Short mmCIF file of C-alpha atoms in Angstrom, two decimals:
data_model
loop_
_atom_site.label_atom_id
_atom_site.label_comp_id
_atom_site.label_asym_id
_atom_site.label_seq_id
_atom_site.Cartn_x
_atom_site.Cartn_y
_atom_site.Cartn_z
CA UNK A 1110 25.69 -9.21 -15.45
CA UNK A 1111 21.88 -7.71 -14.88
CA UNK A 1112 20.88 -11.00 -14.34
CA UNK A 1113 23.62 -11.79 -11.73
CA UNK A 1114 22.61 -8.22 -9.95
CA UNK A 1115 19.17 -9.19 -10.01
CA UNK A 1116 19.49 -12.82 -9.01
CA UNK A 1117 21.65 -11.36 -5.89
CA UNK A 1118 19.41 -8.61 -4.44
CA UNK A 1119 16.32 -11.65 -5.02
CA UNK A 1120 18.91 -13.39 -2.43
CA UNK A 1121 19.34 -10.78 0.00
CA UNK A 1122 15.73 -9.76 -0.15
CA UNK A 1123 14.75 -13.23 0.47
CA UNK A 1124 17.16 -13.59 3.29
CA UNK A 1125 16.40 -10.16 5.09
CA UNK A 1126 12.27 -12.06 5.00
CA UNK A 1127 13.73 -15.19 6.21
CA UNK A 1128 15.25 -13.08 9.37
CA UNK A 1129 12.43 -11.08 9.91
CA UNK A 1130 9.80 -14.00 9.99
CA UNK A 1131 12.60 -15.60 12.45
CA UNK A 1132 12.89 -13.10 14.70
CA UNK A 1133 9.02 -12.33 14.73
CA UNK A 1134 8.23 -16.10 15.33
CA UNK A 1135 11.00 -15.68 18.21
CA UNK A 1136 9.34 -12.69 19.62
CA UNK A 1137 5.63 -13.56 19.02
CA UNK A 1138 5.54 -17.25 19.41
CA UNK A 1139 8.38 -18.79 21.42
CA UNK A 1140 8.87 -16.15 24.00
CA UNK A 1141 4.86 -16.44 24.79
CA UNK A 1142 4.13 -19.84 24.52
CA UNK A 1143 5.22 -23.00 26.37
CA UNK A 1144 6.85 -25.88 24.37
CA UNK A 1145 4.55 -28.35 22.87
CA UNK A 1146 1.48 -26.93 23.85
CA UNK A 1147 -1.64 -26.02 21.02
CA UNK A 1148 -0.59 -21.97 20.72
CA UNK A 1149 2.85 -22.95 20.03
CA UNK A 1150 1.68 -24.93 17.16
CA UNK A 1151 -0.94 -22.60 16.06
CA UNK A 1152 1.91 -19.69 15.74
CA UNK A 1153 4.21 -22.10 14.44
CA UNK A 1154 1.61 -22.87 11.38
CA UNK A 1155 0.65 -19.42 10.99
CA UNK A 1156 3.95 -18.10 10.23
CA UNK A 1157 3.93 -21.01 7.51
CA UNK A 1158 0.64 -20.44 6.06
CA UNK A 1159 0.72 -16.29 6.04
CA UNK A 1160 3.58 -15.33 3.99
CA UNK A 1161 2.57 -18.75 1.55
CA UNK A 1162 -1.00 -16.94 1.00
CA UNK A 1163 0.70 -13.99 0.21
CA UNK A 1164 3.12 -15.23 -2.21
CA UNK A 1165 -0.48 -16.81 -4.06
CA UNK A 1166 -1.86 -13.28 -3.79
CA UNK A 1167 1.47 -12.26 -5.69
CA UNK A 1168 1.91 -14.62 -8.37
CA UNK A 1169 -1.83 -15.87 -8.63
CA UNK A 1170 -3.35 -13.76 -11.31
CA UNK A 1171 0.22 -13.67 -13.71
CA UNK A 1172 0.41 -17.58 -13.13
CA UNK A 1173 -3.43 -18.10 -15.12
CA UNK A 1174 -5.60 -19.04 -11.97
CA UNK A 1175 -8.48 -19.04 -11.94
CA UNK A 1176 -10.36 -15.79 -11.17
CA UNK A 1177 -12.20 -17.41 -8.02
CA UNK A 1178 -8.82 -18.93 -7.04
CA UNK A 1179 -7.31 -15.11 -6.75
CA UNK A 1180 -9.91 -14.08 -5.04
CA UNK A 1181 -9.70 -16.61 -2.33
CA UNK A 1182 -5.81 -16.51 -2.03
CA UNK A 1183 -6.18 -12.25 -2.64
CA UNK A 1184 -7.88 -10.67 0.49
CA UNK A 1185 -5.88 -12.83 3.39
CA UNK A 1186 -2.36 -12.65 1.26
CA UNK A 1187 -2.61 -9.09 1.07
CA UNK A 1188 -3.80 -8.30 3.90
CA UNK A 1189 -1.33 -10.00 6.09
CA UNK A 1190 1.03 -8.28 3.61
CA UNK A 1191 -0.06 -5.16 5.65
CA UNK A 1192 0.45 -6.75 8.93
CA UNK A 1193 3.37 -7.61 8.27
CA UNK A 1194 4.76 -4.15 7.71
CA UNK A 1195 3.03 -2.60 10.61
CA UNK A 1196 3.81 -5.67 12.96
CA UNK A 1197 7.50 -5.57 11.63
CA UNK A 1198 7.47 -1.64 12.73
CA UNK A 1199 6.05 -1.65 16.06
CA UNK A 1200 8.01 -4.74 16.81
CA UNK A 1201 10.84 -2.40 15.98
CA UNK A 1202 10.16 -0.13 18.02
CA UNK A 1203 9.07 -1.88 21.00
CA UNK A 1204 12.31 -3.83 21.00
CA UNK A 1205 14.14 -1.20 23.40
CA UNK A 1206 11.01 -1.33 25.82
CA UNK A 1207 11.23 -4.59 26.16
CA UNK A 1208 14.64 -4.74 27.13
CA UNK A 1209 13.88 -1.85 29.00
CA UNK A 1210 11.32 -3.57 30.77
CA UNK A 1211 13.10 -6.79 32.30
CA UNK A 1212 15.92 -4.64 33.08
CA UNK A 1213 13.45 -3.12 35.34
CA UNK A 1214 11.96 -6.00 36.64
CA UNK A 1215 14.93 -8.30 37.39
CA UNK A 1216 15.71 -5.43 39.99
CA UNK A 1217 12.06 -5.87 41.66
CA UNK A 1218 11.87 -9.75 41.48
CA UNK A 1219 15.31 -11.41 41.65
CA UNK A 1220 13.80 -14.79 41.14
CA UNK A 1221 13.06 -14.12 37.66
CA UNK A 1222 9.04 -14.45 37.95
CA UNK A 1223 5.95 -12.66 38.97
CA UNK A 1224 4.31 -14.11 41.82
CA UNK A 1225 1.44 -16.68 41.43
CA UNK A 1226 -1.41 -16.89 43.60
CA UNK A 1227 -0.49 -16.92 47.55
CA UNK A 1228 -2.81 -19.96 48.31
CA UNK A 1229 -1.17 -21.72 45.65
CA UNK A 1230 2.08 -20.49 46.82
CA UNK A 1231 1.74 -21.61 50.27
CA UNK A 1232 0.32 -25.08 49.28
CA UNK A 1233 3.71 -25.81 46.38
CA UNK A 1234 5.96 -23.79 48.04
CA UNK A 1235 6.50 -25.73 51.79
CA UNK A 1236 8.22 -28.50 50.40
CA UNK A 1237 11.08 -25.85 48.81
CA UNK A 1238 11.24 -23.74 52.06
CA UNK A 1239 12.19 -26.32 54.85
CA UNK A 1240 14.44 -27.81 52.45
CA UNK A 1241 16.12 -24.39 51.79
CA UNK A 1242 16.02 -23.83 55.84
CA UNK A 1243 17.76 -27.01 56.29
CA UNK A 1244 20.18 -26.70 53.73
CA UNK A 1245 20.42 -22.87 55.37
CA UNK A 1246 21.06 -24.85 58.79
CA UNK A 1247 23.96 -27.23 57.33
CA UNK A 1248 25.85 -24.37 56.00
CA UNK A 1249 25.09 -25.58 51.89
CA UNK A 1250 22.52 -22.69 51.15
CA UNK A 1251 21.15 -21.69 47.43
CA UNK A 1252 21.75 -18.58 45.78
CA UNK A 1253 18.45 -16.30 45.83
CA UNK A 1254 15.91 -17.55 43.53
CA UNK A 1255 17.31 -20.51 42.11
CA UNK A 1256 14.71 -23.32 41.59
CA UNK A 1257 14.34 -25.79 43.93
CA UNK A 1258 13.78 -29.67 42.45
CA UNK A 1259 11.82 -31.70 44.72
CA UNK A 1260 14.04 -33.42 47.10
CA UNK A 1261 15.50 -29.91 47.95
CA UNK A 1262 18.37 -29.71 45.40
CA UNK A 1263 18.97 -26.95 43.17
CA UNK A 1264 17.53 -28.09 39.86
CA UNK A 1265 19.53 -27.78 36.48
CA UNK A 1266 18.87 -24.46 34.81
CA UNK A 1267 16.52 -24.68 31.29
CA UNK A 1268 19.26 -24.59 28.31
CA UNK A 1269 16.94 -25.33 25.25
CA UNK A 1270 14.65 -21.93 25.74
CA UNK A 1271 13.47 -19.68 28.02
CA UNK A 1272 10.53 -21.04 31.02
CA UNK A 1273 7.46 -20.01 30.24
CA UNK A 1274 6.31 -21.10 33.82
CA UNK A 1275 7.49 -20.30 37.31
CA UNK A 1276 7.98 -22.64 40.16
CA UNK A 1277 4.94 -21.31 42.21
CA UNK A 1278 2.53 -21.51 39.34
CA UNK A 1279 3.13 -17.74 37.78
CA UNK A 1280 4.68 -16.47 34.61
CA UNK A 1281 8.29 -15.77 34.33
CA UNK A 1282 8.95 -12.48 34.07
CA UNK A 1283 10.60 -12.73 30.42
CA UNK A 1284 7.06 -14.42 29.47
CA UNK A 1285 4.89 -11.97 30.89
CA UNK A 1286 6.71 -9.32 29.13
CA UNK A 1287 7.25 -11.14 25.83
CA UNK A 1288 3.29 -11.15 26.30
CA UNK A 1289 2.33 -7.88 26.96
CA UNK A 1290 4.60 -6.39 24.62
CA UNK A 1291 4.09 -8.84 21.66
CA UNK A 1292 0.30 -8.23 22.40
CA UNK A 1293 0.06 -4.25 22.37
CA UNK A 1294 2.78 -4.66 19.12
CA UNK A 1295 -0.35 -6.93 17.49
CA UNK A 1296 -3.28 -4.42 18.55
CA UNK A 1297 -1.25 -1.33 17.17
CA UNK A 1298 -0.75 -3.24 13.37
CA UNK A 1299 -4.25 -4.67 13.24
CA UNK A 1300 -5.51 -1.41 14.26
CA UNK A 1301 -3.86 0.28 11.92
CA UNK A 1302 -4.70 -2.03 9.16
CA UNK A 1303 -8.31 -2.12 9.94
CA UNK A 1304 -8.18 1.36 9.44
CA UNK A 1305 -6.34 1.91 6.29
CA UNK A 1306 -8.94 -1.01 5.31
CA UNK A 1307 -11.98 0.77 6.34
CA UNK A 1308 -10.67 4.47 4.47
CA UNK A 1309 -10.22 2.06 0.68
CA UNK A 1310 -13.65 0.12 1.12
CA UNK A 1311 -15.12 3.58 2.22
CA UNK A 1312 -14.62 5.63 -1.12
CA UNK A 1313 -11.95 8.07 -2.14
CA UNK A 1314 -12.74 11.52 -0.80
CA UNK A 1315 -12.81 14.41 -3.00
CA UNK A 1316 -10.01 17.41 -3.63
CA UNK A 1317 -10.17 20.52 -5.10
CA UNK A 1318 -7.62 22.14 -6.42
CA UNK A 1319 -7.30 25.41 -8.66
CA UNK A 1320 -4.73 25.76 -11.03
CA UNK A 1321 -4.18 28.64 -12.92
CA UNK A 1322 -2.81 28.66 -16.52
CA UNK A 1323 -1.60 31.75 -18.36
CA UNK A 1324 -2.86 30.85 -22.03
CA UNK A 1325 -6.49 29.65 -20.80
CA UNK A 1326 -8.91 32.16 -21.75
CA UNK A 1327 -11.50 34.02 -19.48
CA UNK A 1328 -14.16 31.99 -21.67
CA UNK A 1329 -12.62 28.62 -19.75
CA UNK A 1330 -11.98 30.28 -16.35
CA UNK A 1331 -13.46 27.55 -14.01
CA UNK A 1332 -13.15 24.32 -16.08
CA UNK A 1333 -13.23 21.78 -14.04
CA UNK A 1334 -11.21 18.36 -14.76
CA UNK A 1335 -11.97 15.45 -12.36
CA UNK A 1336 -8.99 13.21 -12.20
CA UNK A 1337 -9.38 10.16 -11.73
CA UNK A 1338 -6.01 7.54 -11.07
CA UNK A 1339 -5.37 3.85 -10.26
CA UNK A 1340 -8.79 2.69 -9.38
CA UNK A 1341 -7.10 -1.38 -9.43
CA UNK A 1342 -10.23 -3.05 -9.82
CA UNK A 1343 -9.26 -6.91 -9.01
CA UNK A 1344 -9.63 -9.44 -7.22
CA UNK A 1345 -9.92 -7.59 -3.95
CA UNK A 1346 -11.49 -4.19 -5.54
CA UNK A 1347 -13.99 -4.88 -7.87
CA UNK A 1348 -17.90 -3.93 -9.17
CA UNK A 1349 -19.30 -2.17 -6.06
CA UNK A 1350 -15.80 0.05 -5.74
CA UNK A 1351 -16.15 1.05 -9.31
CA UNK A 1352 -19.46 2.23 -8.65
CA UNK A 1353 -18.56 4.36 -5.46
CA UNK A 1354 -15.92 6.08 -7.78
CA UNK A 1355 -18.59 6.57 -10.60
CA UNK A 1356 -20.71 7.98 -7.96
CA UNK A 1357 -18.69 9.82 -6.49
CA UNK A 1358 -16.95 11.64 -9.54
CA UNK A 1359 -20.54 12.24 -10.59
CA UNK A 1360 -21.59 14.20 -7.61
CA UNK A 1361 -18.76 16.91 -8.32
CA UNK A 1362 -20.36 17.34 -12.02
CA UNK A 1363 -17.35 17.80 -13.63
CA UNK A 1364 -17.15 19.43 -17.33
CA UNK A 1365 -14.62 16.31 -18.58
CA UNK A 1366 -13.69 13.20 -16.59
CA UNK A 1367 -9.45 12.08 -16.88
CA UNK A 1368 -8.75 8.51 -16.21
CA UNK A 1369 -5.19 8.60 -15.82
CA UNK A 1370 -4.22 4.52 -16.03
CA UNK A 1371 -3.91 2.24 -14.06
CA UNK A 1372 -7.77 1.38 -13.64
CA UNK A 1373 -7.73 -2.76 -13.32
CA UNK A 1374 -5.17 -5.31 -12.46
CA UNK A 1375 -6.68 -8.09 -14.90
CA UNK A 1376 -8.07 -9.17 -17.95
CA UNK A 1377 -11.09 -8.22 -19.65
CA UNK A 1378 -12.87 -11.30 -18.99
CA UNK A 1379 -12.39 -11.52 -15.51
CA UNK A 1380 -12.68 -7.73 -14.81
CA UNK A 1381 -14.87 -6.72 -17.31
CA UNK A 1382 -18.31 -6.98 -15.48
CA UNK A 1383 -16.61 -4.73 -12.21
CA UNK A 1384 -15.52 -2.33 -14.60
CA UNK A 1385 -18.99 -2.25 -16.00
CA UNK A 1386 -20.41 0.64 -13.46
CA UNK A 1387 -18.18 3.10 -15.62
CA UNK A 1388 -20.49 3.33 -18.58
CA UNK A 1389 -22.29 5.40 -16.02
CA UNK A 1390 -19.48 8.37 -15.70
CA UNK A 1391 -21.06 11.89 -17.11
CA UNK A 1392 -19.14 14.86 -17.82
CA UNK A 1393 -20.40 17.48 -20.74
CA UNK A 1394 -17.00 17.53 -22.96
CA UNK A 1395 -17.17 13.51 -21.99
CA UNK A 1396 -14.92 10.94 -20.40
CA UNK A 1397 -10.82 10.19 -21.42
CA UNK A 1398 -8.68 7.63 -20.62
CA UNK A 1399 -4.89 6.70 -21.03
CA UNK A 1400 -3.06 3.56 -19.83
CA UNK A 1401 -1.00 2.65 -17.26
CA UNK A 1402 1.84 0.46 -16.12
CA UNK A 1403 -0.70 -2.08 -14.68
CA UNK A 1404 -3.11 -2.47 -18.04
CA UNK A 1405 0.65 -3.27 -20.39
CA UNK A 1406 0.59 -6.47 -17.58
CA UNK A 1407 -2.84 -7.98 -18.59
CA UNK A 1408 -2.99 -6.38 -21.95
CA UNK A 1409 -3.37 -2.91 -22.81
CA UNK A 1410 -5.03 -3.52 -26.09
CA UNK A 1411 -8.05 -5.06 -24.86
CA UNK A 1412 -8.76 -2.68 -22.06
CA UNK A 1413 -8.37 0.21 -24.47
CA UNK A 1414 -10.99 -1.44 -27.02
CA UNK A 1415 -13.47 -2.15 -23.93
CA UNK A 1416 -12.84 1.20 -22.36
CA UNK A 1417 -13.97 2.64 -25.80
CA UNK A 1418 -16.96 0.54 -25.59
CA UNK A 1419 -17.96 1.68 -21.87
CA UNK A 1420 -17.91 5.33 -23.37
CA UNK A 1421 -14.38 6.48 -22.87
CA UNK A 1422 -12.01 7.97 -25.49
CA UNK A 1423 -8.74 6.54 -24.96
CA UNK A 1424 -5.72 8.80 -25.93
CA UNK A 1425 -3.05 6.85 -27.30
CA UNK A 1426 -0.96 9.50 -28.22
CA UNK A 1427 -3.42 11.90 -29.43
CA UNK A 1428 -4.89 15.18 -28.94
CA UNK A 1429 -8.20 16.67 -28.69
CA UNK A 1430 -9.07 19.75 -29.51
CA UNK A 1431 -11.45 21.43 -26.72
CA UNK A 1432 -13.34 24.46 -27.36
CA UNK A 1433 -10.62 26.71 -25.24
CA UNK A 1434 -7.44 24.80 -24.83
CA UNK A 1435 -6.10 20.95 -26.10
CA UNK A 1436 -6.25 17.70 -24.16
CA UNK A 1437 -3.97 15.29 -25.02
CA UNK A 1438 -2.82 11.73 -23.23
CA UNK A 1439 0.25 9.35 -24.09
CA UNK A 1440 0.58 6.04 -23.30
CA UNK A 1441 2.03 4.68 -20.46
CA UNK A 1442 6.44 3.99 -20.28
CA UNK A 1443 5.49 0.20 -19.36
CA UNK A 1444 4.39 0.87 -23.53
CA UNK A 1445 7.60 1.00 -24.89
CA UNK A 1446 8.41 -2.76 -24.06
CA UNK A 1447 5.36 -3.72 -26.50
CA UNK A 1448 6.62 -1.11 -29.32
CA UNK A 1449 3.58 1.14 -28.19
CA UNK A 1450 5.61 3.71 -25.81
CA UNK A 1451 4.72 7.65 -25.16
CA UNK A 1452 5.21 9.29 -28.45
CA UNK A 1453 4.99 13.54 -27.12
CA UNK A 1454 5.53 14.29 -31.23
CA UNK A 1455 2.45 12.43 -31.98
CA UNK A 1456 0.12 13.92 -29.28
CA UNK A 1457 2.03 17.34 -28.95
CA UNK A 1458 4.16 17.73 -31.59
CA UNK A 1459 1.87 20.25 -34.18
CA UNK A 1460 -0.52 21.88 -31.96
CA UNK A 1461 -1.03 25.74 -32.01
CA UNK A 1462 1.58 26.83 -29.14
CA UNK A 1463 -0.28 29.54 -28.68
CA UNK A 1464 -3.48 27.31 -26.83
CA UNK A 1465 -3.63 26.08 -23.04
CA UNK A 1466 -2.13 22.47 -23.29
CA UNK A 1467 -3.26 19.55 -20.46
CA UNK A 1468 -1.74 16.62 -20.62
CA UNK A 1469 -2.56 12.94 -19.25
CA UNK A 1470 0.60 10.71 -18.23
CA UNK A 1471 -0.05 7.85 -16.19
CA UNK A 1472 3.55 8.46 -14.64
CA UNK A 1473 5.07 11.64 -13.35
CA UNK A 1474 8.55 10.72 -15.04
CA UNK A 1475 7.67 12.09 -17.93
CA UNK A 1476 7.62 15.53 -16.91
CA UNK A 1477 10.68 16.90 -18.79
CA UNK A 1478 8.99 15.80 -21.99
CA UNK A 1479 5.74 17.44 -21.29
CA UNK A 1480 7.97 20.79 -20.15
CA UNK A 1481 10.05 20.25 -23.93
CA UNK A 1482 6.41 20.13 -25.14
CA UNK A 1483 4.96 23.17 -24.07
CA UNK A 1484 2.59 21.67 -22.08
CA UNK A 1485 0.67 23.72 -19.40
CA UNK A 1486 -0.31 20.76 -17.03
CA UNK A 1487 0.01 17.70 -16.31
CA UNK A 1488 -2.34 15.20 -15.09
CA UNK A 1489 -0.83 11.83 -13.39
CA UNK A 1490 -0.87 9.10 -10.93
CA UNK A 1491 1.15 6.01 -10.42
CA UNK A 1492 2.32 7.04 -6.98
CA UNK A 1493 -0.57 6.29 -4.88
CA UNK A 1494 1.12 8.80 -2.59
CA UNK A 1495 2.85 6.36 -0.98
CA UNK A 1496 -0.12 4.49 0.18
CA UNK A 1497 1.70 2.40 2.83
CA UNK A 1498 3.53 4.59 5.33
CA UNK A 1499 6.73 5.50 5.30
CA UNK A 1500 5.79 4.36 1.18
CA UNK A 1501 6.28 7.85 0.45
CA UNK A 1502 9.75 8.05 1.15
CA UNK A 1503 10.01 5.10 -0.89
CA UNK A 1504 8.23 6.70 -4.16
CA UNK A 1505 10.17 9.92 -3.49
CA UNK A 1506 13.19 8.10 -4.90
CA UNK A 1507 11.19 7.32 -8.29
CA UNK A 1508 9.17 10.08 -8.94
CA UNK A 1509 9.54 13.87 -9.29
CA UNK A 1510 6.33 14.59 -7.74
CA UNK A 1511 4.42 11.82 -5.25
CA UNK A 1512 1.32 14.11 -4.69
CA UNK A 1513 0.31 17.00 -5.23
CA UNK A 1514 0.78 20.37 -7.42
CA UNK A 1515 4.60 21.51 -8.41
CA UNK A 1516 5.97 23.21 -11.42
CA UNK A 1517 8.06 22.85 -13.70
CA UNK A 1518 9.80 25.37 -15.58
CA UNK A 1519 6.43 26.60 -17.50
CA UNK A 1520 4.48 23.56 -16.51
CA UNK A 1521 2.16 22.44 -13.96
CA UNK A 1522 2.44 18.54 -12.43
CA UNK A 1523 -0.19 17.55 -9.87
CA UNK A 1524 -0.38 13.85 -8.98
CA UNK A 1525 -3.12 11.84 -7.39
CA UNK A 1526 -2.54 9.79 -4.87
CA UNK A 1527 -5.30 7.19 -6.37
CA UNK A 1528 -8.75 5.88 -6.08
CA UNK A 1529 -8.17 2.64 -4.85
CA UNK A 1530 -5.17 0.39 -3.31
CA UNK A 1531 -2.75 -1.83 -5.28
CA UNK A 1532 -2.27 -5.42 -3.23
CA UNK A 1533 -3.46 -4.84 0.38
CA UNK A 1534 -6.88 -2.82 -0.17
CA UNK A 1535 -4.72 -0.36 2.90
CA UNK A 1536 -4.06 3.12 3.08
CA UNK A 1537 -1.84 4.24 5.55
CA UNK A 1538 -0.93 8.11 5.19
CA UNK A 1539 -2.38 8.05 1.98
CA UNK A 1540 -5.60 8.66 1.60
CA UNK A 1541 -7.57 7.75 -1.29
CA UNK A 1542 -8.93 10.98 -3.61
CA UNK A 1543 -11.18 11.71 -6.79
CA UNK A 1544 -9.38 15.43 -7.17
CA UNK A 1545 -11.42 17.88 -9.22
CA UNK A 1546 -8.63 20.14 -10.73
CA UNK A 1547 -10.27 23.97 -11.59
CA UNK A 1548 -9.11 25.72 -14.77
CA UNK A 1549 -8.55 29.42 -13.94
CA UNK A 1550 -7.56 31.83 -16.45
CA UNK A 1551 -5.33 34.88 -15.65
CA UNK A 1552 -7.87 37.08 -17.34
CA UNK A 1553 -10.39 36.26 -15.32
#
């Protein structure tokens, strides 16, 4: 019966694409472009090509291509991934203009067209007038703006598809419209694309957020934690984002550095030279790391050993025992398919109560464990905020938290919205952070 449910909603969601590449094609392509001529066909083999490079983007790396081959197939499927969305939107929304628009015009220009050039007008248009004053004359007029054929008669109306043409030599009014709105619709997604682009190749910015904890003591008031969540290095993210982060995270000088999964989309041999800048992190009570979904997909075991060798401790559900509170980490959910799940007993279950607890949790689901736990905080990710507006609305039906600080009963959640990007390297509403979370201690 799951299978049935799933094999349905594949259906419908492949349908729903199938409509909206239609109706995008109709809006984009058709309605601008006459019939037969080189944009048609250059439209026409776009909206072929596009959503086939992104289905390579998607399947590429879990199908065993090679690691050249995703990156080729990676940075145009994604990215027109992006488009898509945005183009989709603003299409959307520009839909009532439109119509808007030639309901406007047809009561300016009966004929149906904008007015070509008046020399050109005067030199096509002769032939059309004496035979309209002549058919005016024997009593068997036209009605207003129909098209004239050449010996005079009325010529058949276009059934097929819309004119792109007028008589005179102009555009029809539905074409000049189709073209100025289809046009603005394309500057407003590439726009916004190129921008979420530019703010993920840029660098994550830096938070800072204090977070007070009632068992800390005045000895640890001021700890500071950089958190550090789905960096993605891949085939579109790789060597020279991992070093921005590493830079970056070693600017704020943090006291211990929390890698909170999801840090590449890959295997170890493909990825292992981008993740290479990380041997470089430098924090004085060191660097941890716990897995995410995303390692469980490439294998977690072989991240965890290389992570280890790059001078991170992993925390597979374990604790460590700080100087003035404990720091423990579970394993990601994705886990429990491979027999390796969160285990809170393990990392939680016979510490001293009476000690500050932080925990690291790739996912913010497991945030009534951590409050069964005792925990003080929790550190997670997953979310990426939403990265893709209106994404956020999206992850809001997943996820207790989708940025941010909350509480929960007697524990603290705050969620990063991510270091890097997962598929399109965009972030739209979203931006990227490195947050540096401050210890403070009541008795301070």
């Amino acid at each position: 019966m799951t299978v049935l449910i799933a094999a349905l909603v594949a259906l419908a969601v492949c349908a729903l694409l199938v409509g909206v590449y239609r109706w995008l094609w109709v809006r984009l392509v058709r309605d601008t472009t006459g019939p037969g001529g080189l944009p048609r066909r250059i439209g026409t083999a776009l909206t072929i090509a596009l959503p086939l490079l992104s289905v390579a983007a998607l399947t590429a790396g879990r199908a065993g291509a090679p690691f050249w081959l995703q990156q080729t197939v990676s940075w145009p499927g994604y990215l027109w991934l992006a488009v898509l969305l945005y183009l989709t939107l603003t299409m959307l929304v520009a839909e009532p203009i439109r119509a808007l628009l030639l309901r406007r015009l047809a009561h300016r220009t009966p004929s149906g067209a904008t007015a070509g050039p008046p020399a050109e007008q005067s030199a096509t248009g002769a032939g059309p007038a004496k035979a309209a004053a002549a058919a005016a004359a024997t009593g068997t007029g036209t009605e207003p703006g129909a098209v004239l054929a050449a010996d005079g008669a009325p010529a058949e109306p276009a059934i097929a598809e819309p004119a792109t043409a007028a008589p005179g030599g102009g555009l029809t009014r539905r074409t000049f419209v189709a073209r100025a709105v289809g046009g603005a619709a394309v500057a407003v997604a590439v726009g916004t694309v190129a921008g979420g682009t530019y703010g993920v190749l840029r660098g994550p910015s830096v938070r800072r957020v204090q977070v007070p904890l009632a068992k800390l003591p005045r000895a640890a008031h001021g700890f500071r934690i950089a958190v550090v969540s789905d960096v993605h290095l891949g085939p579109v993210l790789g060597r020279a984002h991992a070093q921005r982060i590493v830079d970056t995270v070693n600017r704020t000088q943090p006291d211990l550095i929390a890698i909170v999964g999801d840090l590449v989309d890959g295997s170890v041999p493909d990825l292992g030279p981008a993740a290479e800048p990380l041997r470089g992190l430098t924090a004085r009570h060191g660097s941890f790391f716990v897995t995410g979904n995303h390692e469980y997909f490439s294998g977690a075991e072989q991240w965890v050993e290389h992570v280890r060798e790059l001078g991170l401790t992993p925390l597979e559900n374990a604790r460590r025992a700080l100087p003035h509170f404990d720091l423990a980490g579970v394993n990601d959910i994705q886990g429990e398919r491979e027999g390796s799940g969160p285990d809170f007993r393990a990392a939680l279950g016979d510490r001293d109560r009476t000690r500050a607890a932080v925990l690291l949790a790739h996912q913010p689901v497991v945030i009534h464990d951590a409050v069964k736990h005792g925990v003080d905080l929790q550190l997670s990710g997953h979310t990426h905020g939403g990265q893709l507006w209106p994404g956020e609305y999206l992850a809001e039906l997943a996820n207790p938290t989708v940025a941010g600080l909350e509480r929960y009963g007697d524990t603290q959640l705050y969620v990063s919205r991510g270091a890097g990007a997962w598929g399109p390297p965009v972030r739209v509403g979203a931006p990227s952070d490195i947050t540096v979370v401050e210890l403070a201690s009541y008795r301070a």
